[in-house]
Short mmCIF file of C-alpha atoms in Angstrom, two decimals:
data_model
loop_
_atom_site.label_atom_id
_atom_site.label_comp_id
_atom_site.label_asym_id
_atom_site.label_seq_id
_atom_site.Cartn_x
_atom_site.Cartn_y
_atom_site.Cartn_z
CA MET A 1 85.89 92.35 79.17
CA GLY A 2 85.30 95.10 76.63
CA GLN A 3 85.77 98.68 77.63
CA ARG A 4 82.64 100.77 77.17
CA PRO A 5 83.12 104.45 76.48
CA SER A 6 82.65 106.56 79.56
CA ASN A 7 80.39 109.57 79.71
CA LEU A 8 83.24 111.25 81.55
CA ASP A 9 85.28 112.82 78.79
CA LYS A 10 87.18 115.22 81.00
CA GLU A 11 90.75 114.18 81.65
CA VAL A 12 92.13 114.17 85.15
CA THR A 13 95.65 115.48 84.73
CA LEU A 14 98.76 114.72 86.71
CA GLN A 15 98.38 118.19 88.23
CA HIS A 16 94.87 117.25 89.47
CA MET A 17 96.23 114.05 91.00
CA GLN A 18 99.08 115.94 92.68
CA GLU A 19 96.57 118.36 94.17
CA LEU A 20 94.66 115.43 95.69
CA TYR A 21 97.87 114.13 97.23
CA ARG A 22 98.72 117.58 98.62
CA LYS A 23 95.21 117.80 100.07
CA PHE A 24 95.69 114.44 101.79
CA ALA A 25 98.99 115.56 103.30
CA SER A 26 97.57 118.85 104.58
CA ASP A 27 94.23 117.44 105.83
CA CYS A 28 95.74 114.28 107.31
CA PRO A 29 99.13 115.05 108.86
CA SER A 30 98.87 111.81 110.83
CA GLY A 31 98.96 109.91 107.55
CA ASN A 32 95.49 108.47 108.12
CA LEU A 33 92.20 109.63 106.64
CA HIS A 34 89.18 108.99 108.86
CA LEU A 35 85.57 108.81 107.70
CA HIS A 36 84.65 112.34 108.80
CA GLU A 37 87.72 113.72 106.98
CA PHE A 38 86.91 111.65 103.89
CA LYS A 39 83.38 113.07 103.86
CA LYS A 40 84.73 116.60 104.26
CA ILE A 41 87.07 116.19 101.27
CA PHE A 42 84.11 115.08 99.15
CA GLY A 43 81.91 117.92 100.33
CA ILE A 44 79.63 115.91 102.62
CA ASN A 45 78.50 118.04 105.55
CA ASN A 46 75.45 118.73 107.71
CA LYS A 47 73.63 120.11 104.66
CA SER A 48 74.14 116.87 102.71
CA THR A 49 71.31 114.42 102.37
CA GLU A 50 71.17 111.19 104.32
CA GLU A 51 71.62 109.31 101.03
CA GLU A 52 74.79 111.22 100.13
CA SER A 53 76.23 110.53 103.57
CA ALA A 54 75.30 106.81 103.40
CA TYR A 55 76.84 106.56 99.93
CA MET A 56 80.12 108.01 101.19
CA ASP A 57 80.04 105.62 104.18
CA ASN A 58 79.86 102.70 101.74
CA VAL A 59 82.56 104.16 99.49
CA PHE A 60 84.88 104.73 102.46
CA ARG A 61 84.33 101.17 103.71
CA SER A 62 85.13 99.77 100.27
CA PHE A 63 88.48 101.57 100.19
CA ASP A 64 89.47 100.63 103.75
CA THR A 65 91.02 97.38 102.56
CA ASN A 66 92.51 96.37 105.89
CA HIS A 67 89.31 97.32 107.80
CA ASP A 68 91.11 99.44 110.40
CA GLY A 69 88.67 102.36 110.27
CA HIS A 70 90.85 104.76 108.30
CA LEU A 71 92.57 105.07 104.95
CA ASP A 72 96.34 105.21 104.93
CA PHE A 73 98.08 107.00 102.10
CA MET A 74 98.36 103.87 99.92
CA GLU A 75 94.64 103.08 100.30
CA TYR A 76 93.89 106.71 99.44
CA VAL A 77 96.10 106.64 96.34
CA ALA A 78 94.50 103.36 95.18
CA ALA A 79 91.03 104.82 95.74
CA ILE A 80 91.74 108.02 93.82
CA HIS A 81 93.33 106.10 90.97
CA LEU A 82 90.39 103.71 90.70
CA VAL A 83 87.69 106.37 90.82
CA LEU A 84 89.40 108.84 88.51
CA ARG A 85 91.29 106.61 86.11
CA GLY A 86 90.24 103.01 86.64
CA LYS A 87 89.11 100.61 83.93
CA LEU A 88 85.43 99.63 83.71
CA GLU A 89 86.13 96.09 84.95
CA ASP A 90 87.91 97.45 88.03
CA LYS A 91 85.12 99.94 88.69
CA LEU A 92 82.55 97.14 88.47
CA ARG A 93 84.53 95.03 90.95
CA TRP A 94 84.66 98.04 93.25
CA SER A 95 80.93 98.69 92.77
CA PHE A 96 80.24 95.09 93.77
CA LYS A 97 82.34 95.55 96.90
CA VAL A 98 80.37 98.69 97.82
CA TYR A 99 77.08 96.85 97.30
CA ASP A 100 78.23 93.85 99.36
CA ARG A 101 77.79 95.49 102.75
CA ASN A 102 78.20 92.28 104.78
CA GLY A 103 81.25 91.17 102.78
CA ASN A 104 80.00 87.64 102.08
CA GLY A 105 80.79 87.75 98.35
CA CYS A 106 77.13 87.73 97.26
CA LEU A 107 74.50 90.41 96.89
CA ASP A 108 71.03 89.82 98.26
CA ARG A 109 67.98 91.87 97.38
CA GLN A 110 68.29 94.04 100.51
CA GLU A 111 71.86 95.06 99.62
CA VAL A 112 70.95 95.85 96.02
CA ARG A 113 67.83 97.75 97.07
CA HIS A 114 69.80 99.78 99.61
CA ILE A 115 72.39 101.02 97.14
CA VAL A 116 69.91 101.49 94.26
CA THR A 117 67.83 103.66 96.60
CA ILE A 118 70.85 105.75 97.52
CA ILE A 119 72.05 106.13 93.93
CA THR A 120 68.62 107.05 92.54
CA LYS A 121 68.10 109.66 95.27
CA ILE A 122 71.50 111.17 94.54
CA ARG A 123 70.91 111.13 90.78
CA THR A 124 67.46 112.73 91.11
CA HIS A 125 68.47 115.11 93.92
CA ASP A 126 67.67 118.23 91.87
CA GLU A 127 64.50 116.72 90.38
CA ARG A 128 62.25 116.45 93.43
CA ASP A 129 59.13 115.48 91.45
CA VAL A 130 60.76 112.47 89.76
CA SER A 131 59.38 109.13 90.93
CA VAL A 132 61.65 106.10 90.71
CA ASP A 133 60.47 102.50 91.05
CA VAL A 134 63.33 101.08 93.13
CA ASP A 135 61.64 97.69 93.50
CA GLY A 136 61.12 97.54 89.74
CA ILE A 137 64.80 98.32 89.17
CA CYS A 138 65.79 95.59 91.65
CA ASP A 139 63.42 93.09 90.00
CA ARG A 140 64.88 93.80 86.57
CA ILE A 141 68.46 93.57 87.88
CA PHE A 142 67.79 90.20 89.52
CA ASP A 143 65.87 88.91 86.46
CA SER A 144 68.77 89.86 84.20
CA VAL A 145 71.74 89.04 86.43
CA ASP A 146 70.82 86.21 88.83
CA LYS A 147 71.35 83.38 86.34
CA ASN A 148 70.88 80.46 88.75
CA LYS A 149 67.85 82.13 90.40
CA ASP A 150 69.17 81.59 93.95
CA ARG A 151 68.18 85.17 94.92
CA GLN A 152 71.83 86.13 95.27
CA ILE A 153 74.17 87.74 92.80
CA THR A 154 77.79 86.59 92.74
CA LEU A 155 80.62 88.75 91.47
CA GLU A 156 80.71 86.67 88.28
CA GLU A 157 76.97 87.17 87.68
CA PHE A 158 77.34 90.86 88.46
CA MET A 159 80.18 91.33 85.97
CA GLU A 160 78.52 89.25 83.26
CA GLY A 161 75.17 91.00 83.69
CA ALA A 162 76.73 94.45 83.48
CA GLU A 163 78.73 93.46 80.41
CA LYS A 164 75.74 92.08 78.48
CA ASP A 165 73.05 94.67 79.26
CA PRO A 166 73.75 98.43 79.00
CA TRP A 167 70.73 99.24 81.19
CA VAL A 168 71.96 96.89 83.91
CA LEU A 169 75.44 98.41 83.62
CA GLU A 170 73.99 101.88 84.12
CA GLN A 171 72.12 100.71 87.22
CA LEU A 172 75.00 98.76 88.75
CA LYS A 173 78.05 100.93 88.26
CA LEU A 174 78.78 103.49 90.94
CA ASP A 175 79.93 106.25 88.67
CA ILE A 176 78.37 109.58 89.57
CA GLY A 177 80.78 111.82 87.72
CA PRO A 178 83.85 111.82 89.99
CA CYS A 179 86.04 113.38 87.30
CA ASP A 180 83.55 116.19 86.78
CA TRP A 181 83.21 116.59 90.55
CA PHE A 182 86.95 116.83 91.07
CA ILE A 183 87.73 119.14 88.15
CA ASP A 184 84.80 121.47 88.96
CA ARG A 185 85.87 121.78 92.63
CA ASN A 186 89.46 122.57 91.72
CA GLU A 187 88.57 125.17 89.07
CA LYS A 188 86.59 127.25 91.58
#
């Protein structure tokens, strides 16, 4: 799979990564990161929107690989590496996992609509008067990606669709500037 250039040109340095590890150790002396702590690290609080909180719930669940309700240090390291330095193919696989809320290996329209709604609300957070046609986005994604027209998108269809259509890629990848987010927070 070809690597598309990222709009994230800022480099996350070893020093940035070490700071994340130090933050884990100080915030999670038990060695486990729970959802509320995860949200706190990423700035989600009572002033955050419902969409931002739901997005972080999905992200947390996708990183909790053993489904025990918390992230151990290795899950945390893998998550940080993927989000900040991962290859496009790995990020797409992760995006699929976030979309696939029931874990059945296929995306139905409800799952796609749920995450597209969250992402569009986060992306247009500062632009209150922007109207987004979520159903239209879902229709176009399914028209482009669901090759066998079974109203479900497999991982293979997801990857292929994102690779072939830049618009679909932009809609499907869960990349809301984590490098910018991290660097900006640490420079303050």
